[in-house]
Short mmCIF file of C-alpha atoms and ligand atoms in Angstrom, two decimals:
data_model
loop_
_atom_site.label_atom_id
_atom_site.label_comp_id
_atom_site.label_asym_id
_atom_site.label_seq_id
_atom_site.Cartn_x
_atom_site.Cartn_y
_atom_site.Cartn_z
CA MET A 1 73.08 93.04 138.85
CA ALA A 2 71.77 96.49 138.14
CA HIS A 3 68.81 96.59 135.79
CA ARG A 4 69.61 97.61 132.30
CA ASP A 5 67.35 100.12 130.57
CA ARG A 6 64.97 98.52 128.09
CA TRP A 7 63.25 99.67 124.93
CA ALA A 8 59.50 99.82 125.38
CA SER A 9 59.03 97.34 122.51
CA ARG A 10 60.74 95.80 119.55
CA ALA A 11 59.15 98.44 117.34
CA THR A 12 60.75 101.16 119.42
CA PHE A 13 64.16 99.59 119.03
CA LEU A 14 63.64 99.29 115.30
CA LEU A 15 62.50 102.87 114.97
CA ALA A 16 65.53 104.09 116.90
CA SER A 17 67.83 102.07 114.63
CA PHE A 18 66.04 103.42 111.56
CA GLY A 19 66.44 106.91 113.00
CA SER A 20 70.15 106.47 113.47
CA ALA A 21 70.69 105.10 110.00
CA ILE A 22 68.38 107.43 108.11
CA GLY A 23 70.12 110.78 108.22
CA LEU A 24 71.51 113.62 106.18
CA GLY A 25 73.74 111.14 104.38
CA ASN A 26 70.73 109.55 102.69
CA LEU A 27 69.48 112.85 101.35
CA TRP A 28 72.62 114.51 100.09
CA ARG A 29 75.07 111.71 99.67
CA PHE A 30 73.24 108.76 98.18
CA PRO A 31 71.61 110.52 95.21
CA MET A 32 74.86 112.19 94.15
CA ILE A 33 76.95 109.09 94.55
CA ALA A 34 74.40 107.13 92.56
CA TYR A 35 74.55 109.73 89.83
CA ASP A 36 78.35 109.75 89.71
CA ASN A 37 78.54 105.99 89.62
CA GLY A 38 76.25 104.73 86.96
CA GLY A 39 72.87 106.28 87.86
CA GLY A 40 70.19 103.59 87.95
CA ALA A 41 72.85 100.90 87.56
CA PHE A 42 74.38 101.93 90.90
CA LEU A 43 71.69 99.98 92.72
CA ILE A 44 73.50 96.79 91.70
CA PRO A 45 76.82 97.49 93.50
CA TYR A 46 74.92 99.17 96.32
CA ILE A 47 72.77 96.15 97.00
CA ALA A 48 75.80 93.90 96.61
CA ALA A 49 77.63 95.96 99.23
CA LEU A 50 74.56 95.86 101.44
CA LEU A 51 74.40 92.06 101.25
CA THR A 52 78.11 91.33 101.54
CA ALA A 53 79.13 93.94 104.12
CA GLY A 54 76.26 96.05 105.42
CA ILE A 55 73.84 93.41 106.63
CA PRO A 56 76.44 90.87 107.91
CA LEU A 57 78.20 93.57 109.88
CA MET A 58 74.98 94.99 111.22
CA MET A 59 74.08 91.51 112.46
CA LEU A 60 77.48 91.35 114.11
CA GLU A 61 77.05 94.70 115.86
CA PHE A 62 73.52 93.87 117.00
CA ALA A 63 74.54 90.41 118.16
CA LEU A 64 77.45 91.60 120.29
CA GLY A 65 75.43 94.23 122.13
CA GLN A 66 72.44 92.00 122.65
CA GLN A 67 74.40 88.97 123.76
CA PHE A 68 76.67 90.72 126.24
CA GLN A 69 74.13 93.35 127.32
CA LYS A 70 76.84 95.96 127.28
CA SER A 71 77.61 99.02 125.21
CA THR A 72 80.32 98.90 122.59
CA PRO A 73 83.58 99.01 124.58
CA GLY A 74 82.17 96.64 127.19
CA SER A 75 80.92 94.14 124.63
CA PHE A 76 84.21 94.18 122.77
CA ARG A 77 86.02 93.62 126.06
CA GLU A 78 84.10 90.38 126.47
CA VAL A 79 85.91 89.13 123.38
CA GLY A 80 89.28 90.03 124.81
CA ARG A 81 90.61 92.76 127.06
CA LYS A 82 92.47 94.59 124.33
CA TRP A 83 89.46 94.87 122.07
CA GLU A 84 87.84 97.37 124.40
CA PHE A 85 90.18 99.84 122.73
CA VAL A 86 88.46 99.42 119.36
CA GLY A 87 85.13 100.21 120.98
CA TRP A 88 86.37 103.51 122.37
CA TRP A 89 87.97 104.32 119.07
CA ALA A 90 84.63 103.83 117.31
CA LEU A 91 82.89 106.09 119.82
CA GLY A 92 85.68 108.67 119.42
CA VAL A 93 85.18 108.82 115.67
CA GLY A 94 81.42 109.13 116.11
CA THR A 95 81.92 111.90 118.66
CA ILE A 96 84.02 113.94 116.25
CA ILE A 97 81.44 113.40 113.50
CA VAL A 98 78.60 114.58 115.68
CA LEU A 99 80.50 117.81 116.42
CA TYR A 100 80.09 118.99 112.84
CA TYR A 101 76.86 117.11 112.16
CA ALA A 102 75.30 119.26 114.89
CA VAL A 103 76.61 122.41 113.20
CA ILE A 104 74.93 121.45 109.94
CA MET A 105 71.74 121.08 111.94
CA ALA A 106 72.44 124.50 113.46
CA TRP A 107 72.47 126.01 109.99
CA ALA A 108 69.20 124.21 109.26
CA TRP A 109 67.58 125.89 112.29
CA ASP A 110 68.70 129.27 111.00
CA TYR A 111 67.50 128.51 107.50
CA LEU A 112 64.19 127.36 108.88
CA ALA A 113 63.79 130.90 110.17
CA PHE A 114 65.08 132.44 106.93
CA SER A 115 62.51 130.40 104.98
CA LEU A 116 59.70 132.45 106.39
CA ARG A 117 60.99 135.55 104.63
CA GLU A 118 62.97 133.72 101.94
CA GLY A 119 66.05 135.49 103.22
CA TRP A 120 68.29 134.13 100.46
CA LYS A 121 66.15 135.42 97.62
CA GLY A 122 68.03 136.67 94.57
CA ASP A 123 71.47 135.41 95.57
CA PRO A 124 71.46 132.12 97.49
CA GLN A 125 75.18 131.48 97.07
CA GLY A 126 76.16 134.94 98.21
CA PHE A 127 73.68 134.70 101.05
CA PHE A 128 75.14 131.40 102.24
CA ASP A 129 78.71 132.75 102.06
CA ARG A 130 77.73 135.84 104.01
CA PHE A 131 75.80 133.72 106.50
CA LEU A 132 78.89 131.59 107.10
CA GLY A 133 81.20 134.62 106.93
CA LEU A 134 83.31 132.36 104.75
CA THR A 135 86.99 133.32 104.79
CA GLU A 136 89.49 132.62 102.03
CA GLY A 137 91.00 129.51 103.60
CA PRO A 138 91.23 127.26 106.66
CA GLY A 139 94.04 129.41 108.11
CA ARG A 140 91.78 132.43 108.54
CA MET A 141 89.22 131.74 111.19
CA GLY A 142 87.28 134.97 110.81
CA GLY A 143 84.91 135.49 113.70
CA ILE A 144 82.38 133.26 115.37
CA ARG A 145 79.00 133.46 113.64
CA TRP A 146 76.46 134.04 116.33
CA ALA A 147 73.43 132.86 114.38
CA ALA A 148 75.13 129.49 113.96
CA VAL A 149 76.02 129.42 117.65
CA ALA A 150 72.38 130.01 118.54
CA GLY A 151 71.36 127.13 116.27
CA LEU A 152 74.04 124.97 117.83
CA ALA A 153 72.75 125.70 121.31
CA LEU A 154 69.28 124.71 120.16
CA THR A 155 70.58 121.46 118.69
CA TRP A 156 72.56 120.41 121.75
CA GLY A 157 69.82 121.60 124.08
CA SER A 158 67.27 119.37 122.38
CA MET A 159 69.66 116.45 122.31
CA TYR A 160 70.29 116.83 126.03
CA TRP A 161 66.58 116.91 126.73
CA ILE A 162 66.01 113.76 124.66
CA ILE A 163 68.79 111.60 126.08
CA LYS A 164 69.07 112.68 129.68
CA ARG A 165 66.61 109.99 130.75
CA GLY A 166 68.20 107.32 128.60
CA VAL A 167 66.27 105.31 126.08
CA PHE A 168 62.83 105.95 127.54
CA ARG A 169 62.51 109.35 125.99
CA VAL A 170 64.45 108.29 122.89
CA GLY A 171 61.70 105.74 122.29
CA LYS A 172 59.04 108.45 122.40
CA VAL A 173 60.93 110.95 120.28
CA VAL A 174 61.63 108.54 117.42
CA LEU A 175 57.89 108.03 117.02
CA PHE A 176 58.01 111.51 115.50
CA THR A 177 61.50 112.01 114.14
CA VAL A 178 61.45 108.86 112.02
CA PRO A 179 58.12 109.12 110.19
CA ILE A 180 58.10 112.91 109.84
CA PRO A 181 61.09 113.25 107.48
CA ILE A 182 59.87 110.27 105.45
CA ILE A 183 56.45 111.82 104.96
CA LEU A 184 57.94 115.23 104.23
CA THR A 185 60.35 113.75 101.70
CA LEU A 186 57.41 112.07 100.01
CA VAL A 187 55.66 115.43 99.86
CA LEU A 188 58.78 117.09 98.45
CA ALA A 189 59.22 114.27 95.92
CA ILE A 190 55.62 114.61 94.71
CA ARG A 191 55.94 118.38 94.58
CA GLY A 192 59.23 117.98 92.66
CA ILE A 193 57.90 115.47 90.15
CA THR A 194 54.95 117.65 89.26
CA LEU A 195 57.20 120.60 88.35
CA PRO A 196 58.16 121.28 84.73
CA GLY A 197 61.55 119.80 83.82
CA ALA A 198 61.48 117.23 86.59
CA VAL A 199 61.80 114.43 84.06
CA GLU A 200 65.19 115.77 82.95
CA GLY A 201 66.48 115.48 86.48
CA LEU A 202 65.08 112.01 87.02
CA LYS A 203 66.56 110.81 83.75
CA TYR A 204 69.87 112.08 84.99
CA TYR A 205 69.50 110.23 88.30
CA LEU A 206 68.20 106.95 86.95
CA THR A 207 69.54 106.34 83.44
CA PRO A 208 71.59 103.20 83.97
CA ASP A 209 75.18 103.28 82.79
CA PHE A 210 76.22 99.68 83.08
CA SER A 211 79.81 100.41 82.09
CA ALA A 212 80.24 102.02 85.53
CA LEU A 213 79.98 98.53 86.99
CA LEU A 214 83.34 97.72 85.45
CA ARG A 215 85.10 100.47 87.39
CA GLY A 216 86.59 99.68 90.80
CA GLN A 217 85.74 103.18 91.95
CA THR A 218 82.02 102.43 91.70
CA TRP A 219 82.28 99.49 94.04
CA LEU A 220 84.34 101.40 96.57
CA ALA A 221 81.80 104.18 96.57
CA ALA A 222 79.06 101.64 97.21
CA TYR A 223 80.85 100.15 100.22
CA GLY A 224 81.66 103.57 101.66
CA GLN A 225 78.10 104.76 101.34
CA VAL A 226 76.66 101.59 102.88
CA PHE A 227 78.87 102.04 105.92
CA PHE A 228 78.18 105.67 106.56
CA SER A 229 74.52 105.38 105.85
CA LEU A 230 73.85 102.36 108.04
CA SER A 231 75.77 103.95 110.95
CA LEU A 232 78.13 100.97 111.02
CA GLY A 233 81.50 101.21 112.74
CA PHE A 234 80.50 103.88 115.25
CA GLY A 235 79.51 101.69 118.12
CA ILE A 236 75.93 102.93 117.88
CA LEU A 237 74.08 99.80 116.92
CA THR A 238 75.81 97.70 119.56
CA ALA A 239 74.76 100.17 122.24
CA TYR A 240 71.17 100.24 120.99
CA ALA A 241 71.02 96.45 120.83
CA SER A 242 72.26 96.18 124.41
CA TYR A 243 68.90 97.53 125.57
CA GLN A 244 67.10 94.63 123.87
CA PRO A 245 66.26 91.47 125.75
CA ARG A 246 68.77 88.73 125.01
CA ASN A 247 66.31 86.61 123.08
CA SER A 248 65.23 89.20 120.50
CA ASP A 249 65.44 88.52 116.82
CA ILE A 250 68.61 89.79 115.16
CA THR A 251 68.56 88.80 111.50
CA ASN A 252 65.16 90.30 110.75
CA ASN A 253 66.02 93.51 112.54
CA ALA A 254 69.22 93.88 110.54
CA PHE A 255 67.43 93.27 107.24
CA LEU A 256 64.60 95.65 108.10
CA THR A 257 66.94 98.44 109.16
CA SER A 258 69.10 98.11 106.06
CA LEU A 259 66.17 97.99 103.70
CA ALA A 260 64.39 100.93 105.31
CA ASP A 261 67.56 102.97 105.04
CA THR A 262 68.07 102.08 101.39
CA GLY A 263 64.44 102.65 100.53
CA TYR A 264 64.53 106.09 102.04
CA ALA A 265 67.77 107.00 100.22
CA TYR A 266 66.22 105.95 96.93
CA LEU A 267 63.13 108.04 97.62
CA ALA A 268 65.26 111.04 98.59
CA GLY A 269 66.87 110.83 95.16
CA PHE A 270 63.48 111.52 93.57
CA ALA A 271 62.91 114.60 95.72
CA VAL A 272 66.40 115.92 95.01
CA PHE A 273 66.73 115.19 91.30
CA ALA A 274 63.20 116.17 90.31
CA THR A 275 63.87 119.54 91.90
CA LEU A 276 67.27 119.82 90.23
CA GLY A 277 65.66 119.07 86.85
CA TYR A 278 63.16 121.83 87.47
CA LEU A 279 65.89 124.26 88.46
CA ALA A 280 68.05 123.43 85.44
CA THR A 281 65.09 123.86 83.09
CA ALA A 282 64.09 127.16 84.66
CA GLN A 283 67.63 128.48 84.35
CA GLY A 284 68.17 126.98 80.91
CA VAL A 285 71.29 125.04 81.90
CA PRO A 286 72.06 121.30 81.84
CA VAL A 287 71.27 119.31 84.98
CA SER A 288 74.96 118.53 85.47
CA GLU A 289 75.54 122.18 86.20
CA VAL A 290 73.22 122.31 89.19
CA ALA A 291 73.81 118.78 90.52
CA ARG A 292 75.92 118.98 93.65
CA GLY A 293 75.94 117.08 96.92
CA GLY A 294 76.83 118.09 100.44
CA PRO A 295 76.01 121.31 102.23
CA SER A 296 75.72 123.36 99.05
CA LEU A 297 72.87 121.14 97.86
CA ALA A 298 70.91 121.85 101.03
CA PHE A 299 71.81 125.48 101.58
CA VAL A 300 72.32 126.88 98.07
CA ILE A 301 70.90 124.73 95.27
CA TYR A 302 67.70 123.64 96.97
CA PRO A 303 66.91 127.16 98.25
CA THR A 304 67.43 128.48 94.70
CA ALA A 305 64.84 126.03 93.45
CA ILE A 306 62.49 126.83 96.32
CA SER A 307 62.50 130.52 95.42
CA LEU A 308 61.19 129.69 91.97
CA MET A 309 58.24 127.69 93.27
CA PRO A 310 54.83 128.91 94.25
CA PHE A 311 54.35 128.96 98.04
CA ALA A 312 58.10 129.18 98.52
CA PRO A 313 58.02 129.79 102.30
CA VAL A 314 55.95 126.66 102.86
CA ILE A 315 58.30 124.47 100.82
CA GLY A 316 61.27 126.06 102.56
CA VAL A 317 59.91 125.27 105.99
CA LEU A 318 59.09 121.69 104.95
CA PHE A 319 62.56 121.18 103.54
CA PHE A 320 64.50 122.44 106.56
CA LEU A 321 62.19 120.61 108.91
CA THR A 322 63.07 117.48 106.94
CA LEU A 323 66.77 118.12 107.49
CA LEU A 324 66.31 118.71 111.21
CA THR A 325 64.18 115.66 111.87
CA LEU A 326 66.46 113.56 109.67
CA GLY A 327 69.55 114.69 111.50
CA ILE A 328 68.56 114.68 115.11
CA ASP A 329 67.99 110.97 115.64
CA SER A 330 71.29 110.17 113.91
CA ALA A 331 73.09 112.73 116.04
CA PHE A 332 71.68 111.66 119.38
CA SER A 333 72.30 108.00 118.65
CA ILE A 334 76.05 108.52 118.89
CA VAL A 335 75.70 110.63 122.03
CA GLU A 336 73.61 107.90 123.60
CA ALA A 337 76.20 105.29 122.58
CA ALA A 338 79.08 107.30 124.05
CA VAL A 339 77.24 108.00 127.29
CA ALA A 340 76.31 104.32 127.55
CA GLY A 341 79.97 103.41 127.16
CA MET A 342 81.01 105.68 130.04
CA ARG A 343 78.07 104.66 132.15
CA ASP A 344 78.86 100.97 131.78
CA LYS A 345 82.49 101.51 132.66
CA TRP A 346 82.30 103.97 135.54
CA LYS A 347 78.69 103.71 136.70
CA VAL A 348 78.25 107.45 136.28
CA SER A 349 74.81 109.03 136.14
CA GLN A 350 73.07 109.20 132.78
CA GLU A 351 71.85 112.72 133.35
CA ARG A 352 75.12 114.24 134.48
CA THR A 353 77.25 112.48 131.86
CA THR A 354 74.84 113.55 129.15
CA ALA A 355 75.03 117.14 130.36
CA TRP A 356 78.83 117.14 130.24
CA PHE A 357 78.88 115.46 126.89
CA CYS A 358 76.45 117.93 125.38
CA LEU A 359 78.44 120.84 126.79
CA PHE A 360 81.61 119.39 125.30
CA GLY A 361 79.83 118.86 121.98
CA PHE A 362 78.60 122.42 121.94
CA LEU A 363 82.04 123.87 122.73
CA GLY A 364 83.82 121.54 120.31
CA GLY A 365 81.41 122.49 117.55
CA LEU A 366 82.24 126.19 117.91
CA VAL A 367 85.25 125.72 115.58
CA PHE A 368 82.81 124.97 112.80
CA THR A 369 80.79 128.11 113.48
CA THR A 370 83.71 130.36 112.55
CA GLY A 371 84.33 131.83 109.12
CA ALA A 372 86.62 128.91 108.30
CA GLY A 373 84.11 126.38 109.60
CA LEU A 374 83.04 124.98 106.26
CA TYR A 375 86.66 124.16 105.33
CA TRP A 376 87.32 122.38 108.58
CA LEU A 377 84.06 120.52 108.32
CA ASP A 378 85.03 119.25 104.91
CA ILE A 379 88.49 118.09 106.04
CA VAL A 380 87.36 116.42 109.25
CA ASP A 381 84.49 114.71 107.45
CA GLN A 382 86.82 113.24 104.84
CA TRP A 383 89.18 111.78 107.44
CA MET A 384 86.66 110.44 109.87
CA ASN A 385 84.69 108.67 107.19
CA ASN A 386 87.52 107.27 105.17
CA TYR A 387 89.93 106.26 107.84
CA GLY A 388 88.01 106.15 111.08
CA LEU A 389 85.10 104.12 109.91
CA VAL A 390 86.57 101.65 107.47
CA VAL A 391 89.41 100.72 109.81
CA ILE A 392 86.95 100.03 112.60
CA GLY A 393 84.78 97.90 110.33
CA LEU A 394 87.86 95.94 109.43
CA LEU A 395 88.89 95.47 113.05
CA GLU A 396 85.39 94.32 113.97
CA CYS A 397 85.63 91.63 111.31
CA VAL A 398 89.03 90.53 112.56
CA MET A 399 87.86 90.55 116.15
CA VAL A 400 84.85 88.33 115.57
CA GLY A 401 86.18 86.41 112.60
CA TRP A 402 89.53 85.44 114.03
CA PHE A 403 89.33 85.86 117.79
CA TYR A 404 85.79 85.41 119.05
CA GLY A 405 84.67 82.95 116.39
CA THR A 406 82.01 83.51 113.76
CA ARG A 407 80.54 80.11 114.42
CA LYS A 408 79.85 80.88 118.05
CA LEU A 409 78.24 84.23 117.29
CA ARG A 410 76.24 82.77 114.41
CA GLU A 411 74.87 80.04 116.63
CA TYR A 412 73.62 82.69 119.02
CA ILE A 413 72.11 84.69 116.16
CA ASN A 414 70.33 81.62 114.80
CA GLU A 415 69.08 80.65 118.22
CA VAL A 416 67.16 83.92 118.62
CA SER A 417 66.24 84.72 115.00
CA ASP A 418 63.41 83.45 112.82
CA PHE A 419 65.52 83.45 109.74
CA ARG A 420 68.63 81.28 110.09
CA VAL A 421 71.89 82.25 108.45
CA GLY A 422 74.28 79.67 107.04
CA TRP A 423 78.01 79.28 106.70
CA TRP A 424 78.09 82.19 104.24
CA TRP A 425 77.94 84.58 107.14
CA ASP A 426 81.19 83.17 108.55
CA PHE A 427 82.78 83.44 105.14
CA PHE A 428 81.73 87.06 104.76
CA ILE A 429 82.93 88.18 108.19
CA ARG A 430 86.22 86.30 108.00
CA TRP A 431 87.15 86.95 104.38
CA LEU A 432 84.92 88.87 102.06
CA THR A 433 83.99 91.91 104.13
CA PRO A 434 87.52 92.55 105.48
CA ALA A 435 88.95 92.05 101.99
CA ALA A 436 86.53 94.58 100.51
CA LEU A 437 87.25 97.05 103.29
CA GLY A 438 90.99 96.49 103.01
CA VAL A 439 90.93 97.24 99.28
CA ALA A 440 88.86 100.36 99.92
CA LEU A 441 91.32 101.54 102.54
CA VAL A 442 94.46 100.97 100.49
CA THR A 443 92.95 102.63 97.43
CA THR A 444 91.92 105.72 99.37
CA LEU A 445 95.32 105.97 101.04
CA ALA A 446 97.12 105.64 97.70
CA GLN A 447 94.86 108.33 96.28
CA GLU A 448 95.65 110.54 99.25
CA PHE A 449 99.39 110.34 98.64
CA ARG A 450 99.04 110.91 94.93
CA ALA A 451 96.82 113.94 95.32
CA PRO A 452 96.13 115.29 98.81
CA TYR A 453 92.49 115.97 99.52
CA GLY A 454 90.92 119.15 98.18
CA ASP A 455 92.88 122.35 97.60
CA TYR A 456 93.83 122.64 101.21
CA PRO A 457 97.33 123.39 102.51
CA THR A 458 99.14 120.36 103.89
CA TRP A 459 99.27 121.68 107.44
CA ALA A 460 95.46 121.93 107.49
CA LEU A 461 95.15 118.27 106.51
CA MET A 462 97.66 117.41 109.23
CA VAL A 463 95.68 119.29 111.86
CA GLY A 464 92.14 118.51 110.80
CA GLY A 465 92.85 115.01 109.50
CA TRP A 466 95.74 113.00 110.84
CA SER A 467 96.20 114.67 114.22
CA ILE A 468 92.54 114.35 115.17
CA LEU A 469 92.71 110.70 114.25
CA ALA A 470 95.86 110.35 116.39
CA ILE A 471 94.21 112.09 119.32
CA ILE A 472 91.20 109.75 119.12
CA ILE A 473 93.47 106.71 119.11
CA VAL A 474 95.53 107.92 122.06
CA ALA A 475 92.41 108.88 123.99
CA ALA A 476 90.91 105.46 123.31
CA ALA A 477 94.06 103.79 124.62
CA VAL A 478 94.05 105.93 127.76
CA VAL A 479 90.38 105.30 128.49
CA THR A 480 90.89 101.57 127.96
CA SER A 481 93.73 101.51 130.47
CA LEU A 482 91.72 103.29 133.16
CA PRO A 483 90.20 100.95 135.71
CA ALA A 484 86.45 100.40 135.63
CA ARG A 485 84.40 101.14 138.68
CA ALA A 486 82.74 98.12 140.26
CA GLY A 487 78.95 98.00 140.07
CA ARG A 488 77.01 99.49 142.94
CA LYS A 489 74.62 97.32 144.89
CA GLU A 490 71.49 99.29 144.19
CA ALA A 491 69.99 99.38 140.69
N1 LIG B 1 73.80 107.34 109.24
C1 LIG B 1 73.80 108.77 109.24
C2 LIG B 1 73.36 109.33 107.91
O1 LIG B 1 73.13 108.62 106.96
C3 LIG B 1 75.09 109.40 109.48
C4 LIG B 1 75.89 108.95 110.61
C5 LIG B 1 76.57 107.81 110.66
C6 LIG B 1 76.16 109.66 111.78
N2 LIG B 1 77.24 107.78 111.83
C7 LIG B 1 77.01 108.89 112.54
C8 LIG B 1 75.76 110.89 112.29
C9 LIG B 1 77.51 109.31 113.77
C10 LIG B 1 76.22 111.30 113.51
C11 LIG B 1 77.08 110.51 114.26
O2 LIG B 1 73.28 110.53 107.79
#
């Protein structure tokens, strides 16, 4: 058998998993979702979702990759031939996500440069709109924005350089890209907390509203955030675990990764809301008026606050460096997982497949660098996360819970792990987790039919939402039906 690549150490594997999980989602999604859903009280549903879905499913994804020593489609195929399809589907969803994720990083490169001269000064919103060349709707593409294209080339170029040798270089790169954003966020949090008005923002973030716990919406939000944030349902963690020796600990690794991710998200909330409190105080408006998540937090609200601070260029550079180092190890984790899937199936070369993939990613991302890019990004993001991800999580539960056997997988997990898990794990994977995901899915779908997403025209949701999903599913079926290439003799 050919030798499989190996992580240099357990710590390297853990760092890479942390890097994949800890991404832009922690910084601009968690704090806002927490605020919308009970503030400080949100930690209760979040931790419940972590324990009942996040950690059990992460153990499942780790265990499959590590046991079968294959990337996602290959590992799923070991359960049954047809399941390979779900693996490709997961990688397809991740691939679409990384197309726009890389564009957000492209903007961050540009803003890193703008920070030096505080290019947005005076009118951050207008500056961002002009920078994007934002058109009036998704139907008007406007032109390609060359500054974004340059940033995109930089993003894909660095990803290519990192992954072309497989996990060897990944292991070296995460030594920097994991601790750096954590340290920088700590710096930004301390800077934020020491600004006047910070307390107002933190009150806003943390004041517990226990009545939110009675709303179904809060619990759904918690499950959704756990999934996206832990990088579950993308086939990433299975691929990463396949480079671990078969006898490595699983339970501890899953707990550590989940807790590191949650801890960072909680910390990011301090950096974000302290700064928002400062901004609101300086402008004499309530915090609720400046509190927004998503791209506008990073590219409009935060820059506005930065301009008001002493040493603005320094803070600007630190902030955009945080975004870039946060994003890159999440982004390349899916590329690595997809390349691993193709490599396992067709025995293609790591370097050449990575090159083609990165080229495809760059070209595919160009859509989001047009004047309508932000609209398309928003639509695609909504569909991939709500339908792609949750459905895959559900299928993974069904696959292991009802076809492979939770008992069998749990025995393997317990054999290699320090901490042994009991029957509860079987119960979660067979019943609780799929039930929670099923409810989330049905609720979102019902919502979608009652009020279609955003103010977009229906055709745009068809193109950017449903048809992309359909294409992924068809492509996954086609790839599954293609014959694999038999292993070569040499390693
Ligand atoms: N976990 C990442 C975050 O919190 C996001 C993420 C999940 C992601 N899956 C991905 C990014 C796939 C790129 C590709 O930001």
